[in-house]
Short mmCIF file of N, CA and C in Angstrom, two decimals:
data_model
loop_
_atom_site.label_atom_id
_atom_site.label_comp_id
_atom_site.label_asym_id
_atom_site.label_seq_id
_atom_site.Cartn_x
_atom_site.Cartn_y
_atom_site.Cartn_z
N MET A 15 -10.04 -25.01 -16.61
CA MET A 15 -8.87 -24.72 -15.81
C MET A 15 -8.74 -23.20 -15.63
N GLN A 16 -8.24 -22.79 -14.49
CA GLN A 16 -8.12 -21.38 -14.18
C GLN A 16 -6.97 -20.74 -14.93
N ASN A 17 -7.10 -19.45 -15.17
CA ASN A 17 -6.00 -18.68 -15.73
C ASN A 17 -5.01 -18.42 -14.59
N ARG A 18 -3.87 -19.04 -14.63
CA ARG A 18 -2.92 -18.97 -13.52
C ARG A 18 -2.09 -17.69 -13.53
N THR A 19 -2.32 -16.80 -14.48
CA THR A 19 -1.55 -15.57 -14.51
C THR A 19 -2.44 -14.34 -14.35
N ALA A 20 -3.65 -14.52 -13.91
CA ALA A 20 -4.58 -13.40 -13.81
C ALA A 20 -4.16 -12.37 -12.79
N TYR A 21 -3.30 -12.70 -11.86
CA TYR A 21 -2.93 -11.78 -10.79
C TYR A 21 -1.55 -11.19 -11.01
N SER A 22 -1.12 -11.11 -12.27
CA SER A 22 0.23 -10.65 -12.57
C SER A 22 0.46 -9.19 -12.25
N GLY A 23 -0.56 -8.45 -12.07
CA GLY A 23 -0.37 -7.06 -11.65
C GLY A 23 -0.84 -6.08 -12.70
N GLY A 24 -0.83 -4.82 -12.32
CA GLY A 24 -1.23 -3.77 -13.24
C GLY A 24 -2.73 -3.67 -13.36
N ASP A 25 -3.14 -2.94 -14.38
CA ASP A 25 -4.55 -2.74 -14.65
C ASP A 25 -4.90 -3.48 -15.92
N GLY A 26 -6.15 -3.46 -16.27
CA GLY A 26 -6.59 -4.05 -17.51
C GLY A 26 -7.36 -5.32 -17.29
N PRO A 27 -7.56 -6.10 -18.35
CA PRO A 27 -8.41 -7.28 -18.29
C PRO A 27 -7.95 -8.31 -17.26
N ALA A 28 -6.66 -8.56 -17.16
CA ALA A 28 -6.19 -9.56 -16.19
C ALA A 28 -6.51 -9.12 -14.77
N GLN A 29 -6.32 -7.84 -14.46
CA GLN A 29 -6.63 -7.33 -13.12
C GLN A 29 -8.13 -7.41 -12.85
N GLU A 30 -8.94 -7.08 -13.84
CA GLU A 30 -10.39 -7.15 -13.68
C GLU A 30 -10.83 -8.60 -13.43
N GLU A 31 -10.21 -9.54 -14.14
CA GLU A 31 -10.55 -10.95 -13.94
C GLU A 31 -10.19 -11.38 -12.53
N LEU A 32 -9.01 -10.98 -12.08
CA LEU A 32 -8.61 -11.33 -10.72
C LEU A 32 -9.58 -10.75 -9.71
N ASP A 33 -9.91 -9.48 -9.86
CA ASP A 33 -10.82 -8.83 -8.93
C ASP A 33 -12.15 -9.57 -8.85
N SER A 34 -12.58 -10.15 -9.94
CA SER A 34 -13.85 -10.88 -9.94
C SER A 34 -13.73 -12.23 -9.22
N ARG A 35 -12.50 -12.67 -8.96
CA ARG A 35 -12.28 -13.98 -8.32
C ARG A 35 -11.84 -13.87 -6.86
N LEU A 36 -11.71 -12.62 -6.37
CA LEU A 36 -11.29 -12.38 -4.99
C LEU A 36 -12.34 -11.58 -4.27
N THR A 37 -12.44 -11.80 -2.95
CA THR A 37 -13.28 -10.92 -2.16
C THR A 37 -12.65 -9.53 -2.17
N VAL A 38 -13.42 -8.55 -1.82
CA VAL A 38 -12.91 -7.19 -1.74
C VAL A 38 -11.74 -7.13 -0.76
N GLU A 39 -11.88 -7.83 0.35
CA GLU A 39 -10.83 -7.84 1.38
C GLU A 39 -9.53 -8.43 0.84
N LEU A 40 -9.61 -9.53 0.10
CA LEU A 40 -8.39 -10.14 -0.43
C LEU A 40 -7.79 -9.28 -1.55
N ALA A 41 -8.61 -8.65 -2.34
CA ALA A 41 -8.09 -7.74 -3.37
C ALA A 41 -7.32 -6.60 -2.72
N THR A 42 -7.79 -6.14 -1.57
CA THR A 42 -7.09 -5.09 -0.83
C THR A 42 -5.74 -5.59 -0.34
N VAL A 43 -5.69 -6.82 0.15
CA VAL A 43 -4.43 -7.42 0.61
C VAL A 43 -3.44 -7.52 -0.55
N VAL A 44 -3.90 -7.97 -1.70
CA VAL A 44 -3.02 -8.12 -2.86
C VAL A 44 -2.46 -6.76 -3.27
N SER A 45 -3.30 -5.74 -3.28
CA SER A 45 -2.82 -4.39 -3.61
C SER A 45 -1.78 -3.92 -2.61
N ALA A 46 -2.04 -4.16 -1.34
CA ALA A 46 -1.09 -3.75 -0.29
C ALA A 46 0.24 -4.49 -0.44
N ALA A 47 0.18 -5.77 -0.79
CA ALA A 47 1.41 -6.56 -0.97
C ALA A 47 2.22 -6.01 -2.14
N ARG A 48 1.55 -5.65 -3.22
CA ARG A 48 2.25 -5.06 -4.37
C ARG A 48 2.93 -3.75 -3.99
N ARG A 49 2.19 -2.89 -3.28
CA ARG A 49 2.77 -1.61 -2.86
C ARG A 49 3.95 -1.83 -1.93
N ARG A 50 3.83 -2.78 -1.01
CA ARG A 50 4.91 -3.04 -0.05
C ARG A 50 6.15 -3.54 -0.79
N ALA A 51 5.97 -4.43 -1.74
CA ALA A 51 7.11 -4.94 -2.51
C ALA A 51 7.81 -3.80 -3.26
N THR A 52 7.02 -2.94 -3.87
CA THR A 52 7.60 -1.81 -4.61
C THR A 52 8.33 -0.87 -3.66
N ARG A 53 7.69 -0.54 -2.55
CA ARG A 53 8.29 0.39 -1.58
C ARG A 53 9.59 -0.18 -1.01
N ASP A 54 9.63 -1.50 -0.79
CA ASP A 54 10.81 -2.13 -0.22
C ASP A 54 11.91 -2.36 -1.26
N GLY A 55 11.62 -2.08 -2.53
CA GLY A 55 12.61 -2.28 -3.58
C GLY A 55 12.74 -3.73 -3.99
N ASP A 56 11.73 -4.54 -3.69
CA ASP A 56 11.75 -5.95 -4.09
C ASP A 56 11.21 -6.08 -5.50
N ARG A 57 11.79 -7.00 -6.24
CA ARG A 57 11.37 -7.20 -7.63
C ARG A 57 10.05 -7.93 -7.73
N GLN A 58 9.72 -8.69 -6.69
CA GLN A 58 8.52 -9.52 -6.75
C GLN A 58 7.76 -9.49 -5.43
N VAL A 59 6.45 -9.66 -5.53
CA VAL A 59 5.63 -9.90 -4.36
C VAL A 59 5.97 -11.31 -3.89
N ASP A 60 6.25 -11.47 -2.60
CA ASP A 60 6.51 -12.80 -2.07
C ASP A 60 5.50 -13.15 -0.99
N THR A 61 5.63 -14.32 -0.42
CA THR A 61 4.65 -14.78 0.56
C THR A 61 4.68 -13.97 1.85
N ALA A 62 5.84 -13.40 2.20
CA ALA A 62 5.90 -12.55 3.39
C ALA A 62 5.15 -11.24 3.15
N HIS A 63 5.20 -10.69 1.94
CA HIS A 63 4.40 -9.50 1.62
C HIS A 63 2.91 -9.82 1.78
N LEU A 64 2.51 -10.98 1.28
CA LEU A 64 1.10 -11.37 1.38
C LEU A 64 0.69 -11.58 2.83
N LEU A 65 1.53 -12.24 3.61
CA LEU A 65 1.23 -12.45 5.03
C LEU A 65 1.09 -11.11 5.75
N HIS A 66 1.98 -10.18 5.47
CA HIS A 66 1.94 -8.86 6.09
C HIS A 66 0.60 -8.18 5.78
N GLY A 67 0.21 -8.20 4.52
CA GLY A 67 -1.06 -7.61 4.12
C GLY A 67 -2.24 -8.26 4.80
N LEU A 68 -2.21 -9.59 4.91
CA LEU A 68 -3.30 -10.30 5.58
C LEU A 68 -3.43 -9.88 7.04
N LEU A 69 -2.31 -9.82 7.73
CA LEU A 69 -2.34 -9.48 9.15
C LEU A 69 -2.80 -8.04 9.38
N GLU A 70 -2.41 -7.14 8.52
CA GLU A 70 -2.81 -5.75 8.67
C GLU A 70 -4.25 -5.50 8.29
N SER A 71 -4.79 -6.28 7.37
CA SER A 71 -6.08 -5.95 6.77
C SER A 71 -7.27 -6.72 7.30
N ASP A 72 -7.09 -7.93 7.79
CA ASP A 72 -8.26 -8.77 8.04
C ASP A 72 -8.37 -9.24 9.48
N PRO A 73 -9.41 -8.83 10.18
CA PRO A 73 -9.62 -9.28 11.56
C PRO A 73 -9.78 -10.80 11.67
N ALA A 74 -10.38 -11.44 10.66
CA ALA A 74 -10.55 -12.89 10.71
C ALA A 74 -9.20 -13.61 10.65
N VAL A 75 -8.27 -13.05 9.90
CA VAL A 75 -6.91 -13.62 9.84
C VAL A 75 -6.25 -13.47 11.21
N ARG A 76 -6.33 -12.29 11.78
CA ARG A 76 -5.73 -12.08 13.11
C ARG A 76 -6.35 -13.01 14.15
N ALA A 77 -7.65 -13.25 14.04
CA ALA A 77 -8.34 -14.13 14.99
C ALA A 77 -7.91 -15.58 14.85
N ALA A 78 -7.33 -15.96 13.71
CA ALA A 78 -6.88 -17.34 13.51
C ALA A 78 -5.64 -17.67 14.33
N PHE A 79 -4.97 -16.64 14.84
CA PHE A 79 -3.75 -16.84 15.62
C PHE A 79 -4.07 -16.91 17.11
N ASP A 80 -3.06 -17.19 17.91
CA ASP A 80 -3.23 -17.37 19.35
C ASP A 80 -3.18 -16.05 20.11
N GLY A 81 -3.99 -15.10 19.71
CA GLY A 81 -4.12 -13.87 20.46
C GLY A 81 -3.28 -12.72 19.95
N PRO A 82 -3.60 -11.53 20.47
CA PRO A 82 -2.91 -10.30 20.05
C PRO A 82 -1.39 -10.32 20.24
N PRO A 83 -0.85 -10.92 21.31
CA PRO A 83 0.62 -10.92 21.43
C PRO A 83 1.31 -11.64 20.27
N GLN A 84 0.72 -12.74 19.81
CA GLN A 84 1.32 -13.47 18.69
C GLN A 84 1.23 -12.65 17.40
N VAL A 85 0.11 -12.00 17.18
CA VAL A 85 -0.04 -11.15 15.99
C VAL A 85 0.96 -10.00 16.04
N ALA A 86 1.12 -9.40 17.22
CA ALA A 86 2.08 -8.30 17.37
C ALA A 86 3.50 -8.77 17.08
N ARG A 87 3.85 -9.96 17.54
CA ARG A 87 5.18 -10.51 17.29
C ARG A 87 5.38 -10.73 15.79
N LEU A 88 4.37 -11.27 15.12
CA LEU A 88 4.44 -11.48 13.67
C LEU A 88 4.63 -10.16 12.93
N LEU A 89 3.82 -9.18 13.28
CA LEU A 89 3.93 -7.88 12.62
C LEU A 89 5.28 -7.25 12.90
N GLY A 90 5.82 -7.47 14.09
CA GLY A 90 7.15 -6.95 14.41
C GLY A 90 8.22 -7.52 13.49
N TYR A 91 8.17 -8.83 13.23
CA TYR A 91 9.13 -9.42 12.30
C TYR A 91 8.94 -8.87 10.89
N LEU A 92 7.69 -8.75 10.47
CA LEU A 92 7.42 -8.29 9.11
C LEU A 92 7.82 -6.83 8.91
N VAL A 93 7.61 -6.00 9.90
CA VAL A 93 8.00 -4.59 9.81
C VAL A 93 9.51 -4.46 9.72
N GLN A 94 10.23 -5.34 10.39
CA GLN A 94 11.70 -5.29 10.39
C GLN A 94 12.31 -5.77 9.08
N ARG A 95 11.51 -6.27 8.19
CA ARG A 95 12.00 -6.86 6.95
C ARG A 95 12.99 -5.96 6.21
N SER A 96 12.68 -4.68 6.10
CA SER A 96 13.53 -3.81 5.29
C SER A 96 14.66 -3.17 6.10
N ILE A 97 14.67 -3.37 7.42
CA ILE A 97 15.72 -2.75 8.23
C ILE A 97 16.57 -3.76 8.98
N GLY A 98 16.37 -5.01 8.75
CA GLY A 98 17.16 -6.01 9.47
C GLY A 98 16.73 -7.41 9.10
N TYR A 99 15.75 -7.92 9.84
CA TYR A 99 15.25 -9.25 9.55
C TYR A 99 14.71 -9.28 8.13
N GLY A 100 15.11 -10.25 7.37
CA GLY A 100 14.63 -10.37 6.00
C GLY A 100 15.55 -9.74 4.97
N LEU A 101 16.61 -9.07 5.41
CA LEU A 101 17.51 -8.46 4.42
C LEU A 101 18.18 -9.52 3.54
N GLN A 102 18.31 -10.75 4.06
CA GLN A 102 18.91 -11.81 3.25
C GLN A 102 18.02 -12.13 2.05
N TRP A 103 16.76 -11.71 2.09
CA TRP A 103 15.85 -11.96 0.97
C TRP A 103 15.95 -10.88 -0.09
N HIS A 104 16.48 -9.71 0.26
CA HIS A 104 16.48 -8.57 -0.65
C HIS A 104 17.18 -8.91 -1.96
N GLY A 105 16.48 -8.69 -3.04
CA GLY A 105 17.06 -8.91 -4.36
C GLY A 105 17.07 -10.36 -4.80
N THR A 106 16.47 -11.25 -4.01
CA THR A 106 16.43 -12.67 -4.39
C THR A 106 15.01 -13.07 -4.73
N ILE A 107 14.89 -14.14 -5.46
CA ILE A 107 13.58 -14.68 -5.83
C ILE A 107 13.22 -15.77 -4.83
N GLU A 108 12.02 -15.65 -4.29
CA GLU A 108 11.54 -16.68 -3.37
C GLU A 108 11.15 -17.91 -4.17
N ASP A 109 11.82 -18.99 -3.90
CA ASP A 109 11.47 -20.27 -4.53
C ASP A 109 11.53 -21.31 -3.43
N SER A 110 10.39 -21.66 -2.92
CA SER A 110 10.34 -22.57 -1.79
C SER A 110 10.62 -24.01 -2.18
N GLY A 111 10.55 -24.30 -3.46
CA GLY A 111 10.74 -25.68 -3.89
C GLY A 111 9.44 -26.45 -3.94
N ALA A 112 8.36 -25.83 -3.45
CA ALA A 112 7.06 -26.50 -3.46
C ALA A 112 6.54 -26.65 -4.88
N VAL A 113 6.93 -25.72 -5.73
CA VAL A 113 6.58 -25.80 -7.14
C VAL A 113 7.86 -25.62 -7.93
N PRO A 114 7.99 -26.24 -9.07
CA PRO A 114 9.21 -26.08 -9.86
C PRO A 114 9.40 -24.62 -10.27
N LEU A 115 10.60 -24.13 -10.15
CA LEU A 115 10.92 -22.77 -10.58
C LEU A 115 11.03 -22.79 -12.09
N VAL A 116 10.24 -21.95 -12.72
CA VAL A 116 10.23 -21.86 -14.17
C VAL A 116 10.95 -20.59 -14.57
N ALA A 117 11.98 -20.74 -15.37
CA ALA A 117 12.76 -19.58 -15.78
C ALA A 117 11.94 -18.64 -16.65
N GLU A 118 11.10 -19.19 -17.49
CA GLU A 118 10.26 -18.38 -18.35
C GLU A 118 8.82 -18.77 -18.13
N GLY A 119 7.93 -17.82 -18.36
CA GLY A 119 6.52 -18.12 -18.27
C GLY A 119 5.97 -18.04 -16.86
N GLY A 120 6.76 -17.57 -15.90
CA GLY A 120 6.26 -17.40 -14.55
C GLY A 120 5.30 -16.23 -14.50
N VAL A 121 4.78 -15.95 -13.34
CA VAL A 121 3.86 -14.84 -13.17
C VAL A 121 4.68 -13.58 -12.91
N THR A 122 4.63 -12.64 -13.83
CA THR A 122 5.41 -11.42 -13.73
C THR A 122 5.08 -10.68 -12.45
N GLY A 123 6.12 -10.34 -11.69
CA GLY A 123 5.93 -9.57 -10.48
C GLY A 123 5.61 -10.38 -9.24
N TRP A 124 5.58 -11.70 -9.37
CA TRP A 124 5.25 -12.58 -8.25
C TRP A 124 6.32 -13.65 -8.12
N SER A 125 6.71 -13.95 -6.88
CA SER A 125 7.62 -15.08 -6.68
C SER A 125 6.84 -16.36 -7.00
N PRO A 126 7.56 -17.43 -7.37
CA PRO A 126 6.86 -18.69 -7.64
C PRO A 126 6.02 -19.15 -6.44
N ALA A 127 6.53 -18.97 -5.23
CA ALA A 127 5.78 -19.40 -4.04
C ALA A 127 4.54 -18.53 -3.83
N ALA A 128 4.63 -17.23 -4.08
CA ALA A 128 3.46 -16.36 -3.93
C ALA A 128 2.40 -16.69 -4.99
N ALA A 129 2.85 -16.94 -6.22
CA ALA A 129 1.92 -17.32 -7.28
C ALA A 129 1.22 -18.64 -6.92
N ALA A 130 1.99 -19.59 -6.39
CA ALA A 130 1.39 -20.87 -5.98
C ALA A 130 0.40 -20.67 -4.83
N ALA A 131 0.70 -19.75 -3.91
CA ALA A 131 -0.22 -19.47 -2.81
C ALA A 131 -1.53 -18.87 -3.33
N MET A 132 -1.44 -17.96 -4.30
CA MET A 132 -2.66 -17.40 -4.88
C MET A 132 -3.48 -18.48 -5.57
N ASP A 133 -2.79 -19.36 -6.31
CA ASP A 133 -3.49 -20.48 -6.95
C ASP A 133 -4.15 -21.36 -5.88
N GLY A 134 -3.43 -21.62 -4.80
CA GLY A 134 -3.97 -22.43 -3.71
C GLY A 134 -5.19 -21.79 -3.07
N ALA A 135 -5.16 -20.46 -2.91
CA ALA A 135 -6.30 -19.76 -2.33
C ALA A 135 -7.53 -19.89 -3.24
N LEU A 136 -7.32 -19.73 -4.53
CA LEU A 136 -8.42 -19.87 -5.48
C LEU A 136 -8.96 -21.30 -5.48
N ASP A 137 -8.06 -22.28 -5.45
CA ASP A 137 -8.47 -23.68 -5.41
C ASP A 137 -9.25 -24.00 -4.13
N ARG A 138 -8.77 -23.48 -2.99
CA ARG A 138 -9.45 -23.73 -1.72
C ARG A 138 -10.85 -23.13 -1.72
N ALA A 139 -10.97 -21.93 -2.26
CA ALA A 139 -12.28 -21.29 -2.34
C ALA A 139 -13.24 -22.12 -3.19
N HIS A 140 -12.75 -22.56 -4.34
CA HIS A 140 -13.60 -23.35 -5.23
C HIS A 140 -13.97 -24.69 -4.60
N ALA A 141 -13.04 -25.29 -3.86
CA ALA A 141 -13.34 -26.56 -3.18
C ALA A 141 -14.42 -26.37 -2.13
N GLY A 142 -14.50 -25.17 -1.56
CA GLY A 142 -15.54 -24.86 -0.58
C GLY A 142 -16.79 -24.28 -1.22
N TYR A 143 -16.88 -24.39 -2.54
CA TYR A 143 -18.03 -23.91 -3.31
C TYR A 143 -18.23 -22.41 -3.23
N ALA A 144 -17.17 -21.68 -2.98
CA ALA A 144 -17.23 -20.23 -3.00
C ALA A 144 -16.83 -19.75 -4.39
N THR A 145 -17.38 -18.64 -4.80
CA THR A 145 -17.04 -18.11 -6.11
C THR A 145 -15.83 -17.18 -6.04
N ARG A 146 -15.49 -16.74 -4.83
CA ARG A 146 -14.36 -15.82 -4.66
C ARG A 146 -13.46 -16.32 -3.53
N ALA A 147 -12.16 -16.17 -3.74
CA ALA A 147 -11.19 -16.51 -2.70
C ALA A 147 -11.16 -15.38 -1.67
N GLY A 148 -11.04 -15.77 -0.41
CA GLY A 148 -10.98 -14.79 0.67
C GLY A 148 -9.64 -14.85 1.39
N CYS A 149 -9.52 -14.00 2.38
CA CYS A 149 -8.27 -13.87 3.12
C CYS A 149 -7.89 -15.17 3.84
N LEU A 150 -8.85 -15.85 4.43
CA LEU A 150 -8.52 -17.12 5.11
C LEU A 150 -8.10 -18.19 4.11
N ASP A 151 -8.61 -18.12 2.89
CA ASP A 151 -8.16 -19.05 1.84
C ASP A 151 -6.67 -18.83 1.55
N LEU A 152 -6.28 -17.57 1.45
CA LEU A 152 -4.87 -17.27 1.18
C LEU A 152 -4.00 -17.65 2.38
N LEU A 153 -4.45 -17.36 3.59
CA LEU A 153 -3.66 -17.74 4.76
C LEU A 153 -3.45 -19.25 4.79
N ALA A 154 -4.49 -20.02 4.52
CA ALA A 154 -4.37 -21.48 4.49
C ALA A 154 -3.37 -21.92 3.42
N ALA A 155 -3.41 -21.28 2.26
CA ALA A 155 -2.46 -21.62 1.19
C ALA A 155 -1.03 -21.26 1.58
N LEU A 156 -0.84 -20.15 2.27
CA LEU A 156 0.50 -19.77 2.72
C LEU A 156 1.04 -20.79 3.72
N VAL A 157 0.19 -21.24 4.62
CA VAL A 157 0.60 -22.20 5.64
C VAL A 157 0.88 -23.57 5.03
N ASP A 158 0.34 -23.79 3.85
CA ASP A 158 0.48 -25.09 3.18
C ASP A 158 1.86 -25.30 2.55
N ASP A 159 2.66 -24.25 2.42
CA ASP A 159 3.99 -24.36 1.80
C ASP A 159 5.05 -24.27 2.89
N PRO A 160 5.61 -25.41 3.29
CA PRO A 160 6.50 -25.43 4.45
C PRO A 160 7.84 -24.73 4.25
N GLU A 161 8.18 -24.32 3.04
CA GLU A 161 9.47 -23.70 2.77
C GLU A 161 9.37 -22.24 2.34
N SER A 162 8.20 -21.65 2.49
CA SER A 162 8.03 -20.27 2.04
C SER A 162 8.57 -19.27 3.05
N ARG A 163 8.72 -18.04 2.61
CA ARG A 163 9.15 -16.97 3.51
C ARG A 163 8.10 -16.70 4.57
N ALA A 164 6.83 -16.83 4.21
CA ALA A 164 5.76 -16.63 5.19
C ALA A 164 5.89 -17.64 6.33
N ILE A 165 6.17 -18.88 5.99
CA ILE A 165 6.33 -19.91 7.02
C ILE A 165 7.56 -19.61 7.88
N GLU A 166 8.62 -19.12 7.26
CA GLU A 166 9.80 -18.76 8.04
C GLU A 166 9.46 -17.69 9.07
N VAL A 167 8.70 -16.68 8.66
CA VAL A 167 8.28 -15.63 9.58
C VAL A 167 7.40 -16.22 10.69
N LEU A 168 6.46 -17.06 10.30
CA LEU A 168 5.57 -17.67 11.30
C LEU A 168 6.36 -18.49 12.32
N ARG A 169 7.30 -19.26 11.85
CA ARG A 169 8.10 -20.08 12.76
C ARG A 169 8.96 -19.23 13.68
N ARG A 170 9.56 -18.17 13.15
CA ARG A 170 10.38 -17.28 13.98
C ARG A 170 9.55 -16.61 15.07
N ALA A 171 8.28 -16.41 14.79
CA ALA A 171 7.37 -15.80 15.77
C ALA A 171 6.73 -16.85 16.67
N SER A 172 7.24 -18.08 16.61
CA SER A 172 6.78 -19.19 17.45
C SER A 172 5.33 -19.59 17.21
N VAL A 173 4.88 -19.48 15.96
CA VAL A 173 3.54 -19.93 15.60
C VAL A 173 3.61 -21.42 15.31
N ASP A 174 2.74 -22.18 15.92
CA ASP A 174 2.62 -23.61 15.64
C ASP A 174 1.87 -23.73 14.32
N THR A 175 2.61 -23.90 13.22
CA THR A 175 1.99 -23.87 11.89
C THR A 175 1.08 -25.07 11.65
N ALA A 176 1.37 -26.21 12.25
CA ALA A 176 0.49 -27.37 12.10
C ALA A 176 -0.85 -27.09 12.77
N ARG A 177 -0.79 -26.50 13.95
CA ARG A 177 -2.03 -26.16 14.66
C ARG A 177 -2.82 -25.10 13.90
N LEU A 178 -2.12 -24.11 13.35
CA LEU A 178 -2.78 -23.08 12.56
C LEU A 178 -3.44 -23.70 11.33
N ALA A 179 -2.73 -24.59 10.66
CA ALA A 179 -3.30 -25.26 9.47
C ALA A 179 -4.55 -26.04 9.84
N ALA A 180 -4.50 -26.76 10.96
CA ALA A 180 -5.67 -27.54 11.39
C ALA A 180 -6.84 -26.62 11.71
N ARG A 181 -6.55 -25.50 12.35
CA ARG A 181 -7.59 -24.52 12.67
C ARG A 181 -8.22 -23.98 11.38
N LEU A 182 -7.38 -23.68 10.40
CA LEU A 182 -7.89 -23.14 9.14
C LEU A 182 -8.66 -24.18 8.34
N ASP A 183 -8.26 -25.45 8.45
CA ASP A 183 -8.99 -26.51 7.75
C ASP A 183 -10.40 -26.66 8.31
N GLY A 184 -10.58 -26.28 9.57
CA GLY A 184 -11.90 -26.35 10.18
C GLY A 184 -12.78 -25.16 9.82
N GLU A 185 -12.18 -24.12 9.25
CA GLU A 185 -12.92 -22.90 8.90
C GLU A 185 -12.99 -22.79 7.38
N ARG A 186 -14.18 -22.74 6.89
CA ARG A 186 -14.39 -22.48 5.46
C ARG A 186 -15.13 -21.16 5.35
N PRO A 187 -14.41 -20.10 4.95
CA PRO A 187 -15.10 -18.81 4.86
C PRO A 187 -16.23 -18.86 3.87
N GLY A 188 -17.26 -18.11 4.15
CA GLY A 188 -18.40 -18.03 3.23
C GLY A 188 -18.02 -17.18 2.03
N GLY A 189 -18.32 -17.65 0.86
CA GLY A 189 -18.08 -16.88 -0.35
C GLY A 189 -19.40 -16.46 -0.93
N ASP A 190 -19.31 -15.66 -1.95
CA ASP A 190 -20.58 -15.26 -2.57
C ASP A 190 -20.77 -15.96 -3.87
#
């Protein structure tokens, strides 16, 4: 069974283990999400932070959407997070209900939904016989949680999440 807390943040053995289980591109997204959460004054990395990092960092993720206008609309919502849209999330813990909220023993620095998405990305990669999770694995995991903040952003930007999920199910990124 996988260590479900390997991505808790910081440096050291847990971070090194996580880095060995993610592509370089996804490790970059995770780092960007952590920085964004800190800069925004959020206590935890949530699924919207992860989605933002994916859209900014990976051309394959952007290509999964219905063209540049849709990606621009998504980024517009995500950029507005700290100045308007998304302020209702400030200071709250993202709990989509997809996984039980655990008062103790959760992943430090990660919302329950974001931690579940990372687990889902790792599981998807392993199901595809890849040794490392990639950005499309994480995007598929984010789309898989119908109550997450990432899904809320996607829906507000008029993304057909069922169509996106089907598109992602047809794509299995190559791992090493």
